[in-house]
XYZ file of C-alpha atoms in Angstrom:
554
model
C 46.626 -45.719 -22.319
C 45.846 -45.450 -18.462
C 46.140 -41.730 -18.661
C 43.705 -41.829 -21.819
C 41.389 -44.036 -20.359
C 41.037 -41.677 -17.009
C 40.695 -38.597 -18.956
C 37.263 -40.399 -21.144
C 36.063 -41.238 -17.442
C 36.483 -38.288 -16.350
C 35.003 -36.508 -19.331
C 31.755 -39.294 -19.311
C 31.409 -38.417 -15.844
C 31.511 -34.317 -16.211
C 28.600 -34.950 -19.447
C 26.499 -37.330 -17.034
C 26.361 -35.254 -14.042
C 25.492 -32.215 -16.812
C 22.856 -34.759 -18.279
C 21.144 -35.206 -14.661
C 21.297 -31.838 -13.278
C 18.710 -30.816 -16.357
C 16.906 -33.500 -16.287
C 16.378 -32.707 -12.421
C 16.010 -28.933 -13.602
C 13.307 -29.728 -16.050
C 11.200 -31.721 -13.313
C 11.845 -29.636 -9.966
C 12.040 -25.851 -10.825
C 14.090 -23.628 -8.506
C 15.922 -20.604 -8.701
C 18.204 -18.769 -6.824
C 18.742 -15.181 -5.663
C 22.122 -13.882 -4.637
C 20.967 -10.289 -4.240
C 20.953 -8.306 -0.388
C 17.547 -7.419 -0.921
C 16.204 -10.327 -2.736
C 14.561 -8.194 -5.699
C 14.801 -11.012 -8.178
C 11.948 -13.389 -6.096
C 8.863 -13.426 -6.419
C 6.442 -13.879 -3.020
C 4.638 -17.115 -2.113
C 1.523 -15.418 -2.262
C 2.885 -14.742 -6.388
C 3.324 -18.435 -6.915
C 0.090 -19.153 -5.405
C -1.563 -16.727 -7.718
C -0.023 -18.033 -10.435
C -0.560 -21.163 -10.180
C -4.436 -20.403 -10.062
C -4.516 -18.842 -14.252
C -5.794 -21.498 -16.025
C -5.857 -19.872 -19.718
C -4.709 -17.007 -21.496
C -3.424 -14.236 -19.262
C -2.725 -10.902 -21.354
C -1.154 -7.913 -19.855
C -0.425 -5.210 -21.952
C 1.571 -2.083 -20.000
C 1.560 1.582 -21.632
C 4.909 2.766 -20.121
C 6.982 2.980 -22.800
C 8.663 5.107 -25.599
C 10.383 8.294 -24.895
C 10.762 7.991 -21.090
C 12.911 9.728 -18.505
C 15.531 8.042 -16.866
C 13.472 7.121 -13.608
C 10.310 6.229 -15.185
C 13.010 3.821 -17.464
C 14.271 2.162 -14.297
C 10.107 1.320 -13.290
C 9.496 0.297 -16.926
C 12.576 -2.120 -16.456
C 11.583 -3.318 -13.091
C 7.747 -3.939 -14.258
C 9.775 -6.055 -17.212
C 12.153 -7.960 -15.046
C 9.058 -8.841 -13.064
C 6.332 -9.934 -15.041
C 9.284 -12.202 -16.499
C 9.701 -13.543 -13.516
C 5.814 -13.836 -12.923
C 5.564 -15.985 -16.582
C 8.042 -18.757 -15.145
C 5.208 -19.562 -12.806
C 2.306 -19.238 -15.199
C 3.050 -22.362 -16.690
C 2.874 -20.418 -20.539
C -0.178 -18.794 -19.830
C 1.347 -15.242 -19.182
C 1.327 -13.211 -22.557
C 3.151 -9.795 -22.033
C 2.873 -6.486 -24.512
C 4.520 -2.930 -24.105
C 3.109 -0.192 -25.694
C 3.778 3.315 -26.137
C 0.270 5.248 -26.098
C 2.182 8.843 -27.401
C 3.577 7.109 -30.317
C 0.142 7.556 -32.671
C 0.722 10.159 -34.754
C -2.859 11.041 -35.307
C -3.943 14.044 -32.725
C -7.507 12.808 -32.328
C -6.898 9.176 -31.976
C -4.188 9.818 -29.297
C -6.455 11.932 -27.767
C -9.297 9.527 -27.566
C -6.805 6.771 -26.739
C -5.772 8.888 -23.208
C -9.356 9.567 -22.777
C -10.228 5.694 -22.800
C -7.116 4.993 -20.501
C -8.528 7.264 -18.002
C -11.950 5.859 -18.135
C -10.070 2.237 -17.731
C -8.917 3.685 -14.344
C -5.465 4.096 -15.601
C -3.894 7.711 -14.174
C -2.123 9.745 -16.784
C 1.600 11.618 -15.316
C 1.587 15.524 -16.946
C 4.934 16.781 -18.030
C 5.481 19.848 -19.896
C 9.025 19.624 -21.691
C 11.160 22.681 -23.023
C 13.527 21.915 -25.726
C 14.828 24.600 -27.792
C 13.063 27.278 -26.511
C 9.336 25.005 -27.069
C 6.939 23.818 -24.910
C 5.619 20.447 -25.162
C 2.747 18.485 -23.038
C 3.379 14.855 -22.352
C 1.722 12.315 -20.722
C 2.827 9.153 -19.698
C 0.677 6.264 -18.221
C 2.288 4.227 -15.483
C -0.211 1.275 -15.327
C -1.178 -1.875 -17.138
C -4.348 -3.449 -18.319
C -4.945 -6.904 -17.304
C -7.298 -9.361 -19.141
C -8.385 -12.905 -17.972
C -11.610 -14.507 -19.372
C -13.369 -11.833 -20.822
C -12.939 -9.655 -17.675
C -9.968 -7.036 -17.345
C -8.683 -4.477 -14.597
C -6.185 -1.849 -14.486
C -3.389 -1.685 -12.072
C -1.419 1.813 -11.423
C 2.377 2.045 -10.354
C 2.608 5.244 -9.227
C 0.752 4.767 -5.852
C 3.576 6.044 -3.462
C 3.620 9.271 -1.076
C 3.397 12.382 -3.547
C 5.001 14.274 -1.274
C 8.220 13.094 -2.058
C 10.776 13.547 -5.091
C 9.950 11.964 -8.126
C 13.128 9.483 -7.669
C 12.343 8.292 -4.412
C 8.595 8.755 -5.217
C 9.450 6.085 -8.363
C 11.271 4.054 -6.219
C 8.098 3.475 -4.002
C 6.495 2.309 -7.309
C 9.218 -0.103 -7.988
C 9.016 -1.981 -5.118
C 4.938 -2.012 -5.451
C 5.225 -3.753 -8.333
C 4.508 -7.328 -7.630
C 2.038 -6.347 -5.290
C -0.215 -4.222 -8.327
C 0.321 -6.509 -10.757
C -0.977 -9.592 -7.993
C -3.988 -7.136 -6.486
C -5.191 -7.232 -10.288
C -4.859 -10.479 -11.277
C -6.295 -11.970 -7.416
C -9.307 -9.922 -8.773
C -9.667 -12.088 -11.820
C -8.813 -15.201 -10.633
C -9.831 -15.124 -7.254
C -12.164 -18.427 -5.896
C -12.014 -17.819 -2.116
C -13.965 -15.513 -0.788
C -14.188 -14.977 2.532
C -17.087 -13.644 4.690
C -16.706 -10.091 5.745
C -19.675 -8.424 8.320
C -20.158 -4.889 8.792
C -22.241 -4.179 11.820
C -25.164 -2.278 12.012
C -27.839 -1.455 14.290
C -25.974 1.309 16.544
C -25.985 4.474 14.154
C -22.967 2.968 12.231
C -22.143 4.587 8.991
C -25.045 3.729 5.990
C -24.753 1.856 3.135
C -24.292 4.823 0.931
C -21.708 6.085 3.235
C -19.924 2.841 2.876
C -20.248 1.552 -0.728
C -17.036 2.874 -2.277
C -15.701 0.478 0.802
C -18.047 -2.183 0.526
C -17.478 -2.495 -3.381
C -14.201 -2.372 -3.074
C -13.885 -5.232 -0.786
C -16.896 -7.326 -2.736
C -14.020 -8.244 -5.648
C -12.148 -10.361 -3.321
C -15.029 -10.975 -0.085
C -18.241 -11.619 0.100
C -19.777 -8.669 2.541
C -22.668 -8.603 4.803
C -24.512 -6.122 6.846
C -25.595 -7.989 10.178
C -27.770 -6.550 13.400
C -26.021 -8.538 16.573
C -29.496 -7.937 18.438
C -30.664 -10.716 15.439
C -27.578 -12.000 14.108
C -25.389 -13.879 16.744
C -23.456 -16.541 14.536
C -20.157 -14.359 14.196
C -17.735 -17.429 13.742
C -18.733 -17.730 10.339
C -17.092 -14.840 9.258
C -13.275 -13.930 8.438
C -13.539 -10.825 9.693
C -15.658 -8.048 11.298
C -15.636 -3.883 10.260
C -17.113 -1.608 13.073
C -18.036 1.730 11.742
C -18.866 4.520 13.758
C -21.829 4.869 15.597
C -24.185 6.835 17.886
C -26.140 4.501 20.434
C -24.686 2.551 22.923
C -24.025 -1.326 22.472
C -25.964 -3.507 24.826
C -23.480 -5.846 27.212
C -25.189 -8.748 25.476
C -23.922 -7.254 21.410
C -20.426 -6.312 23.372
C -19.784 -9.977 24.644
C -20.700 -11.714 21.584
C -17.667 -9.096 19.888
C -15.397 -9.986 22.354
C -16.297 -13.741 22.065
C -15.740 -13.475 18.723
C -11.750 -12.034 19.549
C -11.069 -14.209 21.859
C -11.958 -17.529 19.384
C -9.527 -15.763 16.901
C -11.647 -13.350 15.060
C -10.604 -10.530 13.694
C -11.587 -6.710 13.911
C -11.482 -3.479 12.752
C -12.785 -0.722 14.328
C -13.226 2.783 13.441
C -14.526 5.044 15.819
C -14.414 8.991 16.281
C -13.220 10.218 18.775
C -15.856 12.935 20.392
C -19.212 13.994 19.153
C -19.561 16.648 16.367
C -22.292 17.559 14.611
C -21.245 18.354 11.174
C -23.839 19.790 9.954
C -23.608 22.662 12.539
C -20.470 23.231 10.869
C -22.260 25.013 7.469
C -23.943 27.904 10.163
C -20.452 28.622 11.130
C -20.231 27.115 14.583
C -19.882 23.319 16.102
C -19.139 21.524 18.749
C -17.353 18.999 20.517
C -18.552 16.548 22.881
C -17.763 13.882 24.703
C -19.764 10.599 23.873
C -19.882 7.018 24.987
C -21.495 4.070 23.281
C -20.317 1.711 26.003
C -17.408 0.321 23.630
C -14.499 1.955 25.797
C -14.035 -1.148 28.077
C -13.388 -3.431 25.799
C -11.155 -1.350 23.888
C -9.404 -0.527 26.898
C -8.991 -4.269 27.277
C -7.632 -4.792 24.314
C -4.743 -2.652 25.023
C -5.474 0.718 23.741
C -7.934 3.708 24.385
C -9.203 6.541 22.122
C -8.710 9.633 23.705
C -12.048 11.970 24.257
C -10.157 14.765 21.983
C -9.325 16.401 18.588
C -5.948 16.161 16.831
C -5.709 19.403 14.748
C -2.338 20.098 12.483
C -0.819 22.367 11.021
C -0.568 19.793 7.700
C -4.088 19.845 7.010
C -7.273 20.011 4.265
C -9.260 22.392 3.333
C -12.696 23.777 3.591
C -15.170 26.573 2.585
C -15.395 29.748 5.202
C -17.476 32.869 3.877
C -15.013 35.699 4.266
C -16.475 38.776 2.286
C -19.021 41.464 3.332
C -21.451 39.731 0.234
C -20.614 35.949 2.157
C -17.878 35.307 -0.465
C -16.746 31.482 0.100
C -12.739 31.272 0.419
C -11.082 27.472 0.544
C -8.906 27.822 3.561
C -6.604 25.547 5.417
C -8.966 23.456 8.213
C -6.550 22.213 11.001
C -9.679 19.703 12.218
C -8.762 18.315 8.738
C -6.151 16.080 9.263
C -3.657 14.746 6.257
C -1.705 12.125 7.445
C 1.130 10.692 5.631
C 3.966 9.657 8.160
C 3.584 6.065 8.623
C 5.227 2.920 10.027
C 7.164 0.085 7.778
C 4.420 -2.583 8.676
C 2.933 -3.506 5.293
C -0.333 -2.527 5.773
C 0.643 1.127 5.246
C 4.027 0.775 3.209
C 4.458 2.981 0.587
C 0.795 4.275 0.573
C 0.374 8.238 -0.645
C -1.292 10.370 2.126
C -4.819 9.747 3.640
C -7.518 11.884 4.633
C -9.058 12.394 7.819
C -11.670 14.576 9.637
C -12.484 14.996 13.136
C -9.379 12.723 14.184
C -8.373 11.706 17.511
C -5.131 9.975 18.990
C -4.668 6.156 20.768
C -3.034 5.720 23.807
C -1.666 2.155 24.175
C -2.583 0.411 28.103
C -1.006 -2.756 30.144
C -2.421 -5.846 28.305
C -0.149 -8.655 29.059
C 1.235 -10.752 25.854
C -0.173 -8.101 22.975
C 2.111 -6.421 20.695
C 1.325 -2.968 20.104
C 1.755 -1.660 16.518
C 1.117 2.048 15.884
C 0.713 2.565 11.916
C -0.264 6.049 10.952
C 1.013 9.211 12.611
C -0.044 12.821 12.598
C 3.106 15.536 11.338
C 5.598 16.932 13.631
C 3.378 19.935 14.197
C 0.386 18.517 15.969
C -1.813 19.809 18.923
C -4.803 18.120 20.997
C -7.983 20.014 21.645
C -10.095 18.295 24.748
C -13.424 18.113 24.736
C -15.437 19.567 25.259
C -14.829 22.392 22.884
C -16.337 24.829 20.270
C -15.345 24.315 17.041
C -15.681 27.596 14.494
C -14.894 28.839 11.217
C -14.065 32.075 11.990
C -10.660 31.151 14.020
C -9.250 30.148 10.294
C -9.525 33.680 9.418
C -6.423 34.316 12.171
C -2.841 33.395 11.652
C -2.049 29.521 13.498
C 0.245 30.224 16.377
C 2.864 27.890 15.286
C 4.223 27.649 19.240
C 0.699 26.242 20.378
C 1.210 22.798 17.327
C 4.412 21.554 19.665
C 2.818 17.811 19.442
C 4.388 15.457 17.185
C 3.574 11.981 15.863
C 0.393 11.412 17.707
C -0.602 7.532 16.566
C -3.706 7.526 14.670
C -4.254 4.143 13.955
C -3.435 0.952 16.040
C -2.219 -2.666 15.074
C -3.276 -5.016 18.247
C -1.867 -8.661 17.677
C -1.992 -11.867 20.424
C -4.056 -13.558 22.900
C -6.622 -11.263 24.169
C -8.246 -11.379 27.477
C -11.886 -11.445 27.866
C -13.490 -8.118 29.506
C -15.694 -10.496 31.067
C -12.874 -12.698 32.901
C -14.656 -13.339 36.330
C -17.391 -11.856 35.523
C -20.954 -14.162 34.829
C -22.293 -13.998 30.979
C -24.553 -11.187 30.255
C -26.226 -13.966 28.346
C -27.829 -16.813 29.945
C -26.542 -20.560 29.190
C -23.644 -19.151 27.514
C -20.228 -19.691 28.968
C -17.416 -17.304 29.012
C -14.514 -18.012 27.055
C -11.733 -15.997 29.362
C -8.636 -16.384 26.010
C -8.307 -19.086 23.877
C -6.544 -18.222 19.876
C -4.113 -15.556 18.971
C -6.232 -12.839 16.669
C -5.853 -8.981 15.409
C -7.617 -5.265 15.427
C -6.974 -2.984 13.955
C -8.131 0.525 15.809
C -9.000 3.723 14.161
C -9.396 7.264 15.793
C -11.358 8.248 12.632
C -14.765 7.005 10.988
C -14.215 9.210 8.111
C -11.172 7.001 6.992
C -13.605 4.628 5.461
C -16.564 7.301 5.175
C -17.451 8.231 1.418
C -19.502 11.064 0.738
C -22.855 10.843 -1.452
C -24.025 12.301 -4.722
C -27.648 11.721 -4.011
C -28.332 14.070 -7.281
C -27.202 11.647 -9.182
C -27.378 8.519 -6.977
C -23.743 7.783 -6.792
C -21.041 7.883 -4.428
C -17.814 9.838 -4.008
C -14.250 7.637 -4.822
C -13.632 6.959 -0.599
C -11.242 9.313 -0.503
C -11.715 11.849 -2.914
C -11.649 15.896 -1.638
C -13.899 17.597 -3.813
C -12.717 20.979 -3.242
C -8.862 20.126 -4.088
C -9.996 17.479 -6.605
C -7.322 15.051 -5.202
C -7.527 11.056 -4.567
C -6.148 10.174 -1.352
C -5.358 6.557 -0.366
C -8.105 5.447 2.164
C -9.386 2.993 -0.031
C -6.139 1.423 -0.301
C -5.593 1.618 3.381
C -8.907 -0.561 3.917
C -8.429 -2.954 1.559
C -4.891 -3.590 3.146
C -6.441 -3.633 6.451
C -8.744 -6.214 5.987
C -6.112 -8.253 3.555
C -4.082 -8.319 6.455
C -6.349 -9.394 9.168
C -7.581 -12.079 6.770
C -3.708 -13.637 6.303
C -4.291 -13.128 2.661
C -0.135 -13.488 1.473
C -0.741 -11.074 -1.027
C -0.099 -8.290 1.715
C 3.780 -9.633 2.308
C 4.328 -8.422 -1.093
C 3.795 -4.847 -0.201
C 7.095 -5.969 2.691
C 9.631 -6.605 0.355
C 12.254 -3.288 0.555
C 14.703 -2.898 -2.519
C 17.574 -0.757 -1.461
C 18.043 2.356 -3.183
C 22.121 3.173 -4.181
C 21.958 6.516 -5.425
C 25.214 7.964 -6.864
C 27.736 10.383 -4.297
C 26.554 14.116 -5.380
C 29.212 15.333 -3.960
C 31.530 13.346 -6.057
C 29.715 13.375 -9.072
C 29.888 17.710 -9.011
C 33.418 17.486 -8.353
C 35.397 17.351 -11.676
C 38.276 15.631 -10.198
C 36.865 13.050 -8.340
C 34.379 12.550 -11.760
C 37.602 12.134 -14.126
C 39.278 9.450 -11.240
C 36.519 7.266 -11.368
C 35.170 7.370 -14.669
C 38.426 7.017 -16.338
C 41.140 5.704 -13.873
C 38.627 3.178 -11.769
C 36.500 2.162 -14.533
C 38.499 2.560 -17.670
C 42.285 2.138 -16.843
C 42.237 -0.117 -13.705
C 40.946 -2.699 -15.406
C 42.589 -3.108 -18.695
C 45.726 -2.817 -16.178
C 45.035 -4.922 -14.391
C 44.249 -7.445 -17.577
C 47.497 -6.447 -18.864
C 49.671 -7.265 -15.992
C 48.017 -10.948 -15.137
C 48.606 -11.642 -19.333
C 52.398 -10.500 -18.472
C 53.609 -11.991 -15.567
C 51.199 -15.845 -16.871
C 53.631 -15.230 -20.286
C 57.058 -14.919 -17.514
C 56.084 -17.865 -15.425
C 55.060 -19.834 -18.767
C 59.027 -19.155 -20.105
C 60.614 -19.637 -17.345
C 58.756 -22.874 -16.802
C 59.193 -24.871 -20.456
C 62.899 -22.804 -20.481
C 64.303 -25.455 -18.116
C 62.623 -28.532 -19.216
């Protein structure tokens, strides 16, 4: 009866401890992830943005149907996540899959693709051989999002293009969370915080800037501000410097470093030397140096532009008349930068290559307690041209002596984080009654060698602007737009950036062993097939002896 008694105790005990631990479960939610490279969580900045949908979320994704086995591992990670996405969405999540190839009307399909495309949504081309026939396929990476009566489009496929298709996939898989966040922050985004572009110094127009500046208007409120009227920078979150061609008066300079040194945050794009572009159509240009009094302060900050050109051999291209009648050739440009080696900070993880034109390179200097970042990198096969220099169309018609490009890696763009210094430490206030605040909060800039990495160029036939980014002669998108937005995300502290940090590992199968028949048939068959069962087999057997010998002798 003891025994009996001790066994329902034990038994009540085992069902109320059950009992608790859901009733626990249904009040605090938690989960747990035993994976290495935690790619079952979901970011704080996730929860956050979650937590914000207040109605119906629908997300419909069009990868799906016939797929090939990598584009079937992205369609199962964009699955696995938006599940993971709905736990925090309090019911509000409602997910679709659909599969745009599978109408069987011509026409419709058609106009279906056509309508993704217009939605922003970028089709992948396959042509398929099967039996001695060629097929076209498309399939459409991305997702509509709809909140409200508003929707946006996220794309997957966003990594370096460069690379193979599986490790180019692989970028898209771990970019998941972060597209699928971007979109819905759009929708659901309250905060916005104050962003200033300067003007008043031959900066870069609004036309030049609107692909920029409407970018960054879905998530911050922008605002074009003269500091010879406008002197009230603490109001903003941050502060974009683009270009220019006059020289900054000591009194505009100290309110920017003011601004720094209370915590504010920067970026600044600058080119390197002078050229005048437009020279460049007659044939001939040239480089010069230029000054518009902004070198101190950068030089303060920890890092100086150097008064060159980067030109490489990995490079866009450009127009250059090469026939008797002035027949226009595209040729290679080296003065036309494309840069796609980056660092693993997450402002430039897994972004596809950017443009640049007229680039120059960063040289880091002493600046005691500021961490140095460099992000983007020119190729292995680099070279510096001083100014100043001529710059002319007619060298492209020559071979590139590949000995001369013996420069690799030159940093492009800068991350500056810490306690800066004031440039005007022991030195009175340029303006009167104001007192110099010599380093007080921890801030960032961010320092470009390049204007044109934010530059757009301008239809003005039809009033419109390029896509930032956009080369009209190869008709290809490069990622400066994403770089920006990043930029700016990140000097904000806006979470969502983290996302882009999170690294899933990728365990590709041995080759080697794969190929090799013998080493195929050992683990396919003898590792995954007969060890087991073995194994099974033997524990069964010697439990069975130990249970005989056991009750034998009682």
């Amino acid at each position: 009866m003891r025994k009996k008694k001790q066994d329902i105790t034990e038994l009540l005990l085992i069902v109320g401890i059950f009992i608790n631990v859901n009733i626990i479960g249904s009040v605090y939610f938690f989960r747990i992830d035993f994976t290495e490279d935690k790619r079952h969580s979901v970011s704080e900045a996730a929860r956050e943005i979650m937590a914000n949908v207040e109605e119906k979320l629908y997300v419909e994704v069009f990868l799906d149907g016939d797929l090939t086995p990598n584009y079937e591992r992205l369609k199962r990670a964009i699955r696995e996540k938006l599940n993971q996405l709905s736990v925090y969405a309090r019911g509000h999540l409602q997910i679709k899959f659909t599969d745009p190839a599978s109408e069987e009307d011509e026409n419709i399909r058609k106009r279906l693709y056509a309508q993704l495309v217009q939605k922003g949504i970028t089709p992948k081309y396959f042509l398929e051989e099967k039996n001695g026939k060629k097929t076209e396929k498309y399939i459409f990476p991305g997702a509509i999002i709809s909140y409200k009566e508003r929707e946006v489009s996220a794309n997957f496929l966003k990594g370096n293009s460069i690379l193979p298709e599986q490790r180019l996939v692989h970028q898209a898989v771990e970019n998941v969370e972060f597209e699928f966040l971007n979109a819905i922050r759009k929708l659901t985004n309250k905060d916005f915080k104050s962003v200033a572009i300067i003007e008043g110094h031959g900066e870069l127009s609004r036309e030049e800037l609107m692909e920029a500046t409407n970018a960054l208007n879905e998530n911050y409120a922008t605002e074009r501000i003269n500091l010879s009227t406008d002197t009230n920078l603490s109001r903003f979150s941050a502060i974009i410097v683009a270009g220019g061609t006059t020289k900054w008066t000591e009194q505009e300079k100290f309110l920017l470093d003011q601004y720094i040194i209370n915590g504010g945050r920067l970026l600044i794009l600058q080119d390197p030397t002078d050229v005048r572009k437009d020279s460049l159509q007659k044939g001939v240009t040239y480089s010069l140096i230029k000054d518009i009094n902004l070198n101190d302060l950068l030089f303060k900050l920890g890092v100086r532009i150097n008064p060159a050109l980067v030109t490489d051999v990995s490079s866009s291209v450009t127009y250059v008349a090469t026939g008797l009648s002035g027949e226009m050739q595209l040729l290679n440009f080296p003065y036309y930068p494309i840069l796609y080696n980056y660092s693993s900070h997450p402002i430039v993880k897994n972004l596809d290559a950017m443009q640049a034109r007229f680039a120059g390179t960063i040289d880091t200097v002493k600046a005691v307690g500021i961490t140095k970042i460099p992000l983007v990198f020119t190729s292995k096969q680099s070279k510096i041209i001083n100014a100043p220099s001529q710059i002319s169309l007619e060298s492209l018609k020559k071979d590139l002596q590949m000995e001369d490009y013996n420069q690799s890696y030159l940093p492009v763009v800068y991350l500056l984080e810490g306690k800066f210094t004031s440039l005007y430490k022991n030195r009175p206030s340029p303006i009167d009654g104001t007192k110099v605040t010599v380093q007080n909060k921890a801030s960032k800039v961010i320092v470009c060698a390049d204007v044109d990495l934010i530059r757009n160029e301008y239809n003005y036939r039809i009033n419109k602007p390029v896509p930032l980014g956009y080369n009209t002669e190869t008709r290809y998108l490069f990622s400066n737009k994403d770089f920006i937005l990043n930029a700016i995300d990140y000097l904000c502290d806006q979470k969502i950036i983290y996302a882009k940090a999170k690294e899933i590992k990728l365990r590709p199968l041995d080759t080697a062993i794969i190929n090799n028949r013998d080493e195929r048939i050992w683990w396919q068959y003898v590792v995954n097939l007969i060890l087991p069962i073995s194994s099974i087999l033997l524990l069964a057997l010697a439990l069975n002896i130990l249970r005989k010998k056991k009750y034998t002798r009682f």
